[in-house]
Structure formats: structure tokens, C-alpha cells
């Protein structure tokens, strides 16, 4: 590996086996390379069987065990290889060399948790020049103004933020966009209502602190008063024509909502740039012109629609009354992100219910020719519904949708109760308690979301997420503070740790549990790489849990600080203390990627 990046163990093995297979069977170029983490062994290469099948089918009969032998004979020499064994019908079991493991642990201690080298996951050569960082445009959160920011938006916020954090950490240039629903018919209603009820809105602050009820009132009038409805539509037309008076009223309503959203973002430590639907008004006009000139729109019952290959439902680009739709706005987002932002990778974090919409937009962009000549990667990062403990859509006790603010507040209350229960000796100062309260509450909410495969629905349960047993943030935070306390108890400072890491021999072979922990620690670079490629954060959570339990296993048996029974003298086992330090550092980096603030004491 190079000195700027951490070593990817699995990927290194894959490339070594690939070289061996290519060399051993030069005339069969497309042979499979299968290397996976093993159960009884560190890694296992399972290529022999499918290769033997392929060769046999091609008339070159050969046994899998024979193939396995040939592969191993052709493996390049590499410091990563410890023991290599054959098992079963051609499995190749690889143990990685203890000396190699030690070197990686030493690197972690001396250089920190370097990111793996993964920028080549997207190919941005040509469009931006070779040395620029590849650019990712990520669309997440995206609540709608005047409407409720609900748990679906919370999922998008948490998942999107953590993907963005991972991308930033490995070195992408990341543009985080909040595609706020800040345009369209509902604003006609709001503005018309505001003008009726509070004509002095331009000089005085209007009483729309509770924008949601204000929205509900206006909706009621819209549905019941024909002339109000008419005025609301007129307002929409004027808004889209940027009438200054109407724009002023529109800004007022947006600002009220934004304060609500900003509270949530501040609490959860989310950085995001507002760029709502309104931003695309003039661009939507251009998109329609362009699609029309390219003959891609079809007139159907007064609507202008765009048909796409292999998709039954066309996109609605212009409605009968001439207005634009959600489809139009997303055709504008994708064009803007491709052509103006020059994104190398576009990510939309939106609930799976909108999968067809997203597929259609991606297909639409291709049909329109916007991806032509570009090597761009485009992902819809979907996610399932948040359910209550009854397995139905999450609702408040009174049966309404839950306000996010109330949800965070309940989290804070529950976390305080938990902390008081675990900190019976009152070791924490009041300031520490307050910090811990937030950290634990928000960590639990985020982790519960991120640790589940985002593609499935998940059950929101405070009891479950605050449980200190099992794969929860509460468990991991607690494990982390415990590890950190080891160094403190031993009284070793950072400078001493670094110097020691530099000097001592790190022979983990003496104790099986040490070697096992060390091997687990150095997996992180492979995990980050895989998680980034699949955009599935639960893989990272599973790794954290595995690391924490492997650590517990080690710590229960391996003393870091030993007292001599006879002389009473205290002896520090630096090798083990350094393993604790490496574990904590890796965990800390994982927390950071998830947007969780771990505590040093708890
Ligand atoms: N505001 C939309 C909603 O609440 C989500 C927008 C997501 N982003 C996008 N580019 N369509 O469902």
C-alpha cells in the first residue's frame, strides 16, 4: 500500500489471486475470482470449482483440487500471505501473516485511520482534468415547506448525511443539496390566505408561527371556497412569474418552515445547502423547450408526456393547465447536476416508494442525451418505511403523524433516564451528563436507522435502541468509553503511546485473542470500500459490532494492566494497551462516518 492510504486486505488478496489465475490459465481470460472472508480461516478463495467446471465444459477436463494447486503455485510472493491450506473440493484457505497484521496495526497507531484509496470508483478523467477530486452531488432530506417534516425525511436525512460523511472522508468533493419542496400549488393557497387574513404582512411579522395549521386552514378554504381557489391559482401563476409582492409573501412562509428544519439539522449536526424546487423554475422552462426541440414530448389529452424505453408510464412534463410537475423538476435537477455542477456521481436519497419516479428520471436523462460521453455514476438510494412497535406506520399516541421535534425530545428524555440508571455512582459532572444526554439520544436514533438494511422497513423502538445489549448505539458507545478508560487507568498519555508504537515489537502471535482482534481491526479499509460501493451503511454497523464483541472477548482474558502478586508492582502490557488504542481509533472513525459523537466517559 502507499503511505497516504490504508491497506485493503481483501482487495489485495483478490488482485493477487487474479494475477495467479491469469498466469495459470492465460487462454481463458474471463475466469471467476472469488475471494471471501472465511469462517475457519481468515480468507478463502473459492475459484477452483467454477474454473474446473468451465474448463471441463470446454473439453479441458480437470479436477477442482488440481485447479486449486495450480492457482497456488502461480501466486505471486507477497508479505500478506501466512499459511495456505487446501480443503474440500478445491477451497484455498489463506491465513494472513502475523507480521503483516502487526505492520498494519503499527501504521494505524502512527498515521491514524487513513482512508482507503477509492476515488477511482468513479472515473472522472477527461471531464474535469486528472487531478481534481471527483465530485458527488447528493440530494437528501428534502422536506416540504408548510408541510410536516416526517420520519421519512428523517431517514433520508440520517442516511444521506452518513453517506456524505463517508464520501468526504475518503476524499470526494461533495455537494450536499436539500431539495426543499418550496414551489407549487400549496404556495398559491398559503399566499392567498396570508393576504386575506393578514394584509399588513409586508410591514409586520405575520402570525404563522404554526405554519402547519395555517396550511390546513388554507387547504380547507381551497377545497370549499371556489373564489378562494381561483385566487390561489392566480397566486401560483404570479409566483411562477416572480411577481415581487407574491415573492415577498412566499419568502415569509419559507422562512418560517426553515426555522423548524434548521432546529432539527442543528440538533443532529447535519450540514446541507438549501436548493429547493424554486431554484429550477427557469431551468424547467428550458428543459421543456429542449425536450420539445428534440421531439421527445408527446401530446396526450392536453398533457405533454415523455415516453421512455422499457417503462410503461411516461413522465408528465407539462400539465393541461401549462404548469410543471414533480417529474419536470427532477428532469431539471438531473440536467443541472450533470451539466452545470459537472457531477461525476449523482446520488438521490429518497424513499423506495419513489423508485419508479427515479428510474424514469434516469432514463429520461439518457434519452435526452445528457449523460452522453460522460462516465457518470447515478444512484437512487432508496429506503423503506418507518414502522411503530405495532408494525404499522409510525404514529403518535393520538394517532397523528409524529412531529420530528417531539421525537427528538422524547429521545432526550429517554436517554437521560437511561444515563441516570447506568451512572448510579454519579461519576459524571452535570455538564458531562448534558453532553451525554444528547450524544446518546441522537446516536441511538441515527444508529437504529443506519444499522438496518435501508431497503427494508424498520421498526422504531426507543426501548430497543437504548438497550445496552445487542447491536445498538448504546452498547457501542458504552464499549467505546470502556476502551478509552483503559488508557486513562493505566495513566499512559498519547505521546508515550506513539513512542511505544514506534519502538516495541508487536508480536500478537503470543496470544490468540490478540491476533484475532488485530485481524478484525485491519478489516476496516475493506469495509469502508464495500459500504461506499454498495451505499449500504449497515455493513459498517455490523463491522463495528463485530469489532466491539471481538474486543470484549479479548479484554475479558487479556489483562492490560497487571499487578505482580508477590511484589505488588504494577506492570503495563503496552502491546495490549496499543491494541485497545487501535480499536478505539477505528471505532471513533466509524462513529464519525455515522454522524455520531462518542463520549470519552459515560
Ligand atoms: N420533497 C420530496 C418528498 O417529500 C422529496 C424530494 C427528493 N428529491 C428529489 N430530487 N426528488 O417526497
XYZ file of C-alpha atoms and ligand atoms in Angstrom:
614
model
C 0.000 0.000 0.000
C 1.008 3.651 -0.382
C 1.631 5.896 2.581
C -1.449 8.103 2.083
C -3.986 5.322 2.268
C -4.805 2.339 4.372
C -4.331 -1.182 3.136
C -7.280 -3.131 1.760
C -6.602 -6.705 2.767
C -9.410 -8.398 0.871
C -8.866 -6.374 -2.277
C -5.157 -7.102 -2.180
C -5.884 -10.824 -1.952
C -8.371 -10.613 -4.792
C -5.840 -8.950 -7.030
C -3.134 -11.475 -6.114
C -5.433 -14.386 -6.884
C -6.491 -12.721 -10.088
C -2.853 -12.476 -11.171
C -2.323 -16.136 -10.339
C -5.414 -17.258 -12.259
C -4.482 -15.156 -15.294
C -0.992 -16.573 -15.273
C -2.083 -20.168 -14.769
C -4.820 -20.143 -17.404
C -3.738 -17.486 -19.893
C -6.080 -18.568 -22.690
C -9.224 -18.337 -20.544
C -9.407 -14.648 -19.653
C -12.810 -14.458 -18.011
C -12.342 -16.968 -15.208
C -14.024 -16.066 -11.914
C -12.016 -14.687 -8.985
C -13.848 -15.452 -5.752
C -12.197 -14.497 -2.504
C -14.220 -14.051 0.679
C -13.573 -13.731 4.405
C -13.532 -17.285 5.730
C -15.090 -18.918 8.754
C -12.447 -21.397 9.877
C -9.726 -19.361 8.240
C -9.025 -15.689 7.556
C -9.884 -15.753 3.862
C -10.936 -18.339 1.375
C -10.522 -18.475 -2.401
C -13.398 -20.392 -3.982
C -12.428 -20.024 -7.619
C -11.203 -23.554 -8.242
C -14.605 -25.222 -8.519
C -16.207 -22.860 -11.071
C -12.962 -22.742 -13.047
C -12.792 -26.546 -13.187
C -16.411 -26.638 -14.337
C -15.765 -24.062 -17.013
C -12.647 -25.792 -18.303
C -14.276 -29.217 -18.211
C -17.270 -27.889 -20.151
C -14.841 -26.539 -22.738
C -13.367 -30.018 -23.155
C -10.313 -29.484 -20.960
C -11.285 -31.857 -18.171
C -9.678 -31.028 -14.832
C -10.466 -31.634 -11.139
C -11.104 -28.663 -8.813
C -8.375 -29.824 -6.446
C -5.940 -29.777 -9.335
C -7.024 -26.239 -10.286
C -6.531 -25.115 -6.673
C -2.998 -26.481 -6.669
C -2.159 -24.732 -9.933
C -3.553 -21.421 -8.673
C -1.460 -21.559 -5.505
C 1.690 -22.433 -7.489
C 1.158 -19.299 -9.522
C 0.504 -16.924 -6.625
C 2.995 -14.049 -6.552
C 5.114 -13.795 -3.411
C 3.611 -11.279 -1.005
C 4.114 -10.298 2.621
C 0.369 -10.677 3.201
C 0.443 -14.490 2.917
C 0.872 -16.549 6.043
C -0.264 -20.126 5.814
C -2.063 -21.507 2.742
C -4.054 -24.764 3.011
C -6.354 -26.741 0.771
C -9.681 -28.061 1.930
C -12.671 -29.844 0.455
C -13.169 -29.809 -3.305
C -10.650 -27.116 -4.162
C -11.063 -24.474 -1.475
C -7.914 -22.484 -0.783
C -7.657 -21.272 2.806
C -5.465 -18.274 3.450
C -4.158 -17.120 6.783
C -2.651 -13.670 6.687
C 0.850 -13.291 8.062
C 1.082 -12.095 11.663
C 3.962 -9.798 10.762
C 1.792 -8.149 8.122
C -1.017 -7.653 10.628
C 1.416 -6.065 13.068
C 2.660 -3.656 10.434
C -0.897 -2.521 9.689
C -1.639 -2.001 13.376
C 1.564 -0.004 13.732
C 0.512 2.155 10.780
C -2.845 2.822 12.373
C -1.168 3.910 15.594
C 1.420 6.106 13.925
C -0.508 7.554 10.978
C -4.115 7.452 12.131
C -7.040 5.883 10.345
C -6.157 6.671 6.760
C -8.948 6.271 4.222
C -8.649 3.566 1.594
C -7.846 4.689 -1.909
C -11.248 4.509 -3.597
C -11.609 7.669 -5.651
C -11.240 5.552 -8.770
C -14.686 4.135 -8.007
C -15.877 6.807 -10.414
C -13.858 7.666 -13.456
C -13.680 11.401 -13.907
C -10.909 11.563 -16.406
C -11.491 13.914 -19.257
C -14.384 15.952 -17.910
C -12.502 17.677 -15.116
C -8.820 17.043 -15.585
C -6.948 14.280 -13.873
C -6.036 15.894 -10.617
C -9.356 17.258 -9.487
C -11.237 15.332 -6.862
C -14.281 13.598 -8.320
C -17.459 15.454 -7.472
C -20.522 13.899 -5.883
C -23.879 15.665 -5.784
C -26.029 14.147 -3.064
C -29.716 15.037 -2.664
C -31.138 14.177 0.744
C -33.545 15.247 3.499
C -35.762 17.392 1.224
C -38.796 18.149 3.411
C -41.690 20.169 2.058
C -42.316 23.706 3.212
C -45.522 24.259 5.182
C -45.998 20.551 5.426
C -44.734 18.261 8.122
C -41.139 17.116 8.116
C -41.825 13.493 8.892
C -39.921 10.335 9.815
C -39.373 9.528 6.134
C -37.462 12.769 5.805
C -35.600 11.855 8.987
C -34.447 8.610 7.378
C -33.333 10.429 4.255
C -31.506 12.957 6.433
C -29.671 10.375 8.519
C -28.775 8.055 5.643
C -27.812 10.900 3.306
C -25.653 12.635 5.889
C -23.748 9.496 6.702
C -23.123 8.645 3.041
C -21.910 12.216 2.532
C -19.596 11.886 5.543
C -18.100 8.699 4.172
C -17.584 10.277 0.752
C -15.923 13.320 2.293
C -13.700 11.190 4.460
C -12.333 9.215 1.519
C -11.701 12.439 -0.386
C -14.585 13.205 -2.737
C -15.723 16.741 -3.382
C -19.263 16.512 -2.001
C -22.147 18.890 -2.687
C -24.945 18.275 -0.178
C -28.246 19.538 -1.537
C -31.573 19.981 0.203
C -34.210 19.740 -2.497
C -36.866 21.535 -0.451
C -40.443 21.392 -1.665
C -40.744 25.166 -1.836
C -42.719 25.707 -5.044
C -46.076 24.795 -6.493
C -49.811 24.864 -5.776
C -49.629 24.818 -1.994
C -47.920 28.215 -2.091
C -50.810 29.695 -4.043
C -53.076 28.657 -1.179
C -50.754 29.891 1.524
C -50.145 33.251 -0.092
C -53.814 33.885 -0.918
C -54.726 33.026 2.673
C -51.977 35.223 4.067
C -53.125 38.204 2.009
C -56.739 37.780 3.178
C -56.014 37.199 6.836
C -53.040 39.427 7.311
C -52.843 42.139 4.655
C -50.174 44.023 6.601
C -47.768 41.072 6.232
C -45.250 43.255 4.407
C -44.574 45.503 7.354
C -45.374 43.245 10.268
C -44.408 39.702 11.025
C -47.475 37.554 10.330
C -48.915 35.088 12.865
C -47.861 31.975 11.009
C -45.565 30.565 13.656
C -47.624 27.441 13.390
C -47.373 27.135 9.645
C -48.909 23.696 9.613
C -52.281 24.853 10.997
C -52.093 27.858 8.724
C -51.610 25.443 5.839
C -54.537 23.323 6.973
C -56.823 26.389 7.147
C -55.837 27.462 3.680
C -56.369 23.953 2.330
C -59.852 23.905 3.804
C -60.718 27.179 2.119
C -59.175 25.948 -1.120
C -61.449 22.905 -1.066
C -64.594 24.801 -0.020
C -64.495 28.342 -1.388
C -64.476 28.458 -5.200
C -63.411 32.090 -5.403
C -60.557 31.463 -2.942
C -59.452 28.575 -5.085
C -59.455 30.873 -8.070
C -57.314 33.451 -6.243
C -54.930 30.732 -5.068
C -54.352 29.646 -8.669
C -53.761 33.249 -9.674
C -51.135 33.453 -6.945
C -49.354 30.384 -8.320
C -49.221 31.949 -11.762
C -47.887 35.203 -10.316
C -45.380 33.329 -8.164
C -44.012 31.489 -11.176
C -43.738 34.812 -12.961
C -41.739 36.133 -9.971
C -44.223 38.927 -9.073
C -42.347 40.851 -6.337
C -45.303 41.173 -3.984
C -46.067 37.459 -4.177
C -42.416 36.533 -3.882
C -42.268 38.514 -0.640
C -45.151 36.516 0.841
C -43.607 33.298 -0.421
C -40.283 34.110 1.271
C -42.068 34.740 4.560
C -43.665 31.323 4.581
C -40.442 29.611 3.552
C -38.527 31.304 6.358
C -40.960 30.057 8.983
C -40.550 26.459 7.830
C -36.847 26.753 7.536
C -36.507 27.658 11.191
C -38.185 24.395 12.051
C -35.928 22.382 9.768
C -32.836 24.194 10.944
C -33.547 23.240 14.524
C -33.547 19.572 13.504
C -30.366 19.938 11.433
C -28.563 21.755 14.213
C -29.525 19.180 16.815
C -28.484 16.277 14.588
C -25.331 18.034 13.344
C -26.334 17.922 9.682
C -24.735 20.201 7.128
C -26.771 20.801 3.993
C -27.321 23.544 1.435
C -30.860 24.708 0.625
C -31.620 24.410 -3.031
C -35.334 23.877 -3.353
C -37.639 23.322 -6.274
C -37.962 27.086 -6.793
C -34.335 27.175 -7.922
C -35.316 25.191 -11.012
C -38.246 27.347 -12.264
C -36.346 28.935 -15.157
C -34.494 25.691 -15.806
C -37.761 23.790 -16.128
C -38.811 26.195 -18.869
C -35.543 25.433 -20.669
C -35.925 21.691 -20.168
C -39.366 21.763 -21.784
C -38.008 23.750 -24.730
C -35.135 21.355 -25.173
C -37.258 18.203 -24.976
C -39.703 19.757 -27.406
C -36.970 20.656 -29.877
C -35.602 17.126 -29.635
C -39.082 15.806 -30.421
C -39.265 13.836 -27.205
C -42.648 15.084 -25.976
C -45.971 13.651 -26.986
C -49.301 15.413 -26.593
C -51.731 13.205 -24.697
C -55.133 14.508 -23.515
C -53.736 18.016 -23.237
C -50.655 16.927 -21.310
C -47.139 16.824 -22.669
C -45.581 13.489 -21.754
C -42.266 11.792 -22.383
C -42.164 8.066 -23.133
C -39.168 6.023 -22.038
C -37.743 2.705 -23.183
C -38.934 -0.306 -21.112
C -41.066 1.810 -18.749
C -44.854 1.722 -19.088
C -45.754 5.062 -17.554
C -44.448 8.181 -19.288
C -43.132 11.225 -17.443
C -45.611 14.122 -17.260
C -43.613 17.166 -18.268
C -46.364 19.783 -18.730
C -49.873 19.534 -17.290
C -53.058 20.517 -19.143
C -53.081 23.942 -17.446
C -49.491 24.539 -18.577
C -47.902 24.015 -15.162
C -44.957 21.766 -14.368
C -44.815 18.637 -12.215
C -42.502 16.774 -9.859
C -41.233 14.957 -12.965
C -40.353 18.235 -14.647
C -38.488 19.463 -11.596
C -36.406 16.302 -11.371
C -35.593 16.394 -15.072
C -34.256 19.852 -14.281
C -32.292 18.655 -11.222
C -30.544 15.922 -13.143
C -29.657 18.147 -16.080
C -28.373 20.867 -13.759
C -26.259 18.399 -11.767
C -24.792 16.836 -14.894
C -24.164 19.927 -16.952
C -23.750 22.816 -14.536
C -22.325 21.051 -11.487
C -20.357 18.600 -13.614
C -21.072 15.854 -11.114
C -19.166 12.611 -11.551
C -21.570 10.804 -9.256
C -25.183 11.772 -8.542
C -26.964 10.326 -5.519
C -30.657 10.764 -4.686
C -31.601 9.622 -1.171
C -35.369 9.233 -1.446
C -37.811 6.646 -0.092
C -38.235 3.465 -2.128
C -41.819 4.448 -2.907
C -40.321 6.813 -5.468
C -38.174 4.146 -7.162
C -40.147 4.241 -10.409
C -40.010 8.031 -10.488
C -36.228 7.913 -10.099
C -35.756 5.193 -12.716
C -37.841 7.232 -15.113
C -35.806 10.368 -14.466
C -32.533 8.488 -15.006
C -33.894 7.001 -18.233
C -35.204 10.432 -19.245
C -31.748 11.960 -18.830
C -30.233 9.260 -21.025
C -32.900 9.673 -23.700
C -32.384 13.432 -23.658
C -28.683 12.821 -24.273
C -27.461 14.486 -21.074
C -25.279 11.565 -20.000
C -23.742 11.095 -23.427
C -19.950 10.985 -23.415
C -19.920 11.174 -19.618
C -18.727 8.459 -17.323
C -21.142 9.380 -14.607
C -22.499 7.135 -11.892
C -26.104 7.764 -10.826
C -27.753 6.117 -7.815
C -31.163 6.160 -6.253
C -30.525 5.333 -2.602
C -33.951 4.109 -1.556
C -35.196 3.176 1.893
C -38.215 1.532 3.495
C -40.957 2.883 5.722
C -40.563 3.622 9.442
C -42.958 1.473 11.451
C -44.177 1.744 15.011
C -43.841 -1.093 17.501
C -47.262 -2.328 16.386
C -45.817 -2.946 12.924
C -47.944 -0.196 11.391
C -46.798 3.133 10.056
C -45.312 5.143 12.924
C -47.935 7.386 14.551
C -48.120 9.446 17.722
C -50.279 8.237 20.626
C -53.168 10.376 19.418
C -52.850 8.722 16.017
C -51.342 11.659 14.145
C -48.045 11.754 12.305
C -45.207 12.308 14.734
C -43.544 15.718 14.746
C -39.813 15.261 14.472
C -39.193 17.759 17.210
C -41.323 15.719 19.609
C -39.490 12.587 18.575
C -36.094 14.127 19.346
C -37.432 15.435 22.664
C -38.668 12.022 23.657
C -35.261 10.622 22.739
C -33.600 13.163 25.019
C -35.896 12.293 27.918
C -35.358 8.583 27.483
C -31.609 8.945 27.200
C -31.454 10.979 30.418
C -33.394 8.306 32.259
C -31.022 5.678 30.918
C -27.940 7.645 31.932
C -29.219 8.127 35.476
C -29.843 4.413 35.644
C -26.337 3.465 34.480
C -24.475 6.231 36.321
C -25.626 5.308 39.807
C -22.387 6.415 41.394
C -22.744 9.884 39.878
C -19.298 9.891 38.331
C -20.387 12.352 35.677
C -20.467 16.102 36.188
C -23.702 17.935 35.277
C -22.053 19.240 32.089
C -20.949 15.752 31.144
C -24.453 14.440 31.769
C -25.951 17.045 29.476
C -23.481 16.295 26.728
C -24.006 12.584 27.201
C -27.779 13.015 27.030
C -27.646 14.460 23.525
C -24.922 12.178 22.328
C -26.734 9.050 23.448
C -30.186 10.140 22.277
C -29.171 11.153 18.777
C -26.651 8.353 18.406
C -29.389 5.855 19.185
C -31.838 7.384 16.729
C -29.240 7.514 13.965
C -27.715 4.119 14.619
C -31.060 2.328 14.795
C -31.766 3.631 11.318
C -28.326 3.037 9.841
C -27.806 -0.437 11.279
C -30.789 -1.832 9.403
C -30.610 -2.626 5.719
C -32.125 0.560 4.351
C -34.081 -1.345 1.725
C -36.385 -2.840 4.320
C -38.930 -1.162 6.565
C -37.768 -0.757 10.110
C -39.439 -0.687 13.472
C -38.781 2.404 15.507
C -38.475 1.496 19.190
C -36.839 3.623 21.855
C -36.670 0.629 24.189
C -34.779 -1.360 21.619
C -32.369 1.381 20.560
C -31.451 2.274 24.156
C -30.785 -1.317 25.132
C -27.134 -1.701 26.088
C -27.119 -5.295 24.865
C -27.036 -6.238 21.195
C -26.112 -4.221 18.141
C -27.181 -0.793 19.379
C -25.512 2.595 19.687
C -25.943 2.387 23.453
C -23.863 -0.799 23.512
C -21.186 0.607 21.201
C -20.916 3.944 22.986
C -20.559 2.120 26.246
C -17.923 -0.220 24.801
C -16.039 2.762 23.428
C -15.867 4.589 26.758
C -14.711 1.392 28.405
C -11.837 1.056 25.933
C -10.882 4.694 26.391
C -10.836 4.283 30.139
C -8.166 1.580 29.896
C -5.508 4.021 28.760
C -6.626 6.500 31.410
C -6.466 3.956 34.212
C -3.034 2.866 33.072
C -2.006 6.503 33.056
C -0.415 6.436 29.606
C -0.511 9.653 27.615
C -0.735 9.980 23.842
C 2.930 10.868 23.375
C 4.049 7.763 25.234
C 1.635 5.645 23.221
C 3.024 6.952 19.944
C 6.629 6.483 21.000
C 5.880 2.972 22.182
C 4.020 2.106 18.993
C 7.127 3.132 17.136
C 9.573 1.150 19.224
C 8.169 -2.080 20.529
C 7.799 -5.359 18.777
C 4.134 -6.032 18.171
C 4.027 -9.776 18.251
C 0.366 -10.705 18.516
C 1.020 -14.375 17.879
C 1.707 -14.965 21.557
C -1.970 -14.712 22.388
C -4.684 -15.970 20.035
C -7.219 -13.359 21.143
C -4.833 -10.525 20.438
C -4.183 -11.737 16.914
C -7.885 -12.209 16.328
C -8.636 -8.658 17.458
C -5.775 -7.238 15.392
C -7.061 -9.005 12.285
C -10.529 -7.647 12.900
C -9.238 -4.086 13.311
C -7.433 -4.053 9.989
C -10.584 -5.025 8.100
C -11.930 -1.501 8.238
C -10.464 -0.375 4.903
C -12.213 -3.237 3.095
C -15.442 -2.469 4.919
C -15.356 1.249 4.057
C -14.723 0.354 0.430
C -17.577 -2.103 0.196
C -20.015 0.153 2.040
C -19.141 3.018 -0.261
C -19.654 0.956 -3.362
C -22.988 -0.512 -2.253
C -24.074 2.580 -0.318
C -25.349 0.285 2.423
C -24.372 1.717 5.783
C -25.499 -1.285 7.810
C -22.343 -3.071 6.650
C -20.344 -0.545 8.628
C -22.553 -1.021 11.695
C -22.131 -4.790 11.511
C -18.385 -4.315 11.430
C -18.481 -2.012 14.460
C -20.490 -4.562 16.384
C -18.113 -7.330 15.361
C -15.149 -5.224 16.428
C -16.708 -4.393 19.791
C -17.581 -8.007 20.577
C -14.165 -9.241 19.438
C -12.684 -6.630 21.719
C -14.781 -7.794 24.677
C -13.583 -11.325 24.042
C -10.002 -10.137 24.121
C -10.398 -7.849 27.102
C -12.084 -10.444 29.300
C -8.981 -12.637 29.108
C -6.073 -10.391 28.317
C -5.034 -8.017 31.061
C -3.565 -4.718 30.019
C -2.509 -3.744 33.496
C -1.164 -6.496 35.737
C -0.264 -6.390 39.364
C 2.512 -8.695 40.488
C 1.018 -10.953 43.154
C 4.187 -11.007 45.241
C 5.722 -7.578 44.925
C 2.500 -5.687 44.237
C 4.273 -3.953 41.401
C 2.068 -2.730 38.547
C 3.136 -3.767 35.071
C 1.689 -2.349 31.898
C 1.301 -4.574 28.877
C 1.941 -1.999 26.166
C 1.234 -4.350 23.319
C -2.294 -4.814 24.605
C -2.784 -1.190 25.510
C -1.836 -0.315 21.954
C -4.402 -2.790 20.642
C -7.025 -1.034 22.775
C -5.935 2.270 21.321
C -6.155 0.998 17.745
C -9.613 -0.463 18.399
C -10.849 2.813 19.872
C -9.438 4.848 16.995
C -11.115 2.699 14.373
C -14.406 2.804 16.262
C -14.138 6.565 16.572
C -13.687 6.932 12.818
C -16.734 4.737 12.258
C -18.794 6.856 14.662
C -17.707 9.937 12.779
C -18.877 8.480 9.481
C -22.248 7.705 11.036
C -22.530 11.237 12.411
C -22.341 10.037 15.992
C -20.362 11.796 18.708
C -18.852 9.249 21.054
C -18.132 10.129 24.664
C -14.842 9.672 26.438
C -16.678 8.960 29.690
C -20.198 7.736 30.314
N -39.826 16.646 -1.197
C -39.916 15.300 -1.636
C -40.761 14.481 -0.679
O -41.047 14.906 0.416
C -38.561 14.657 -1.749
C -37.662 15.260 -2.773
C -36.478 14.403 -3.034
N -35.591 14.927 -4.009
C -35.838 14.965 -5.318
N -34.922 15.465 -6.092
N -36.948 14.483 -5.836
O -41.169 13.378 -1.008
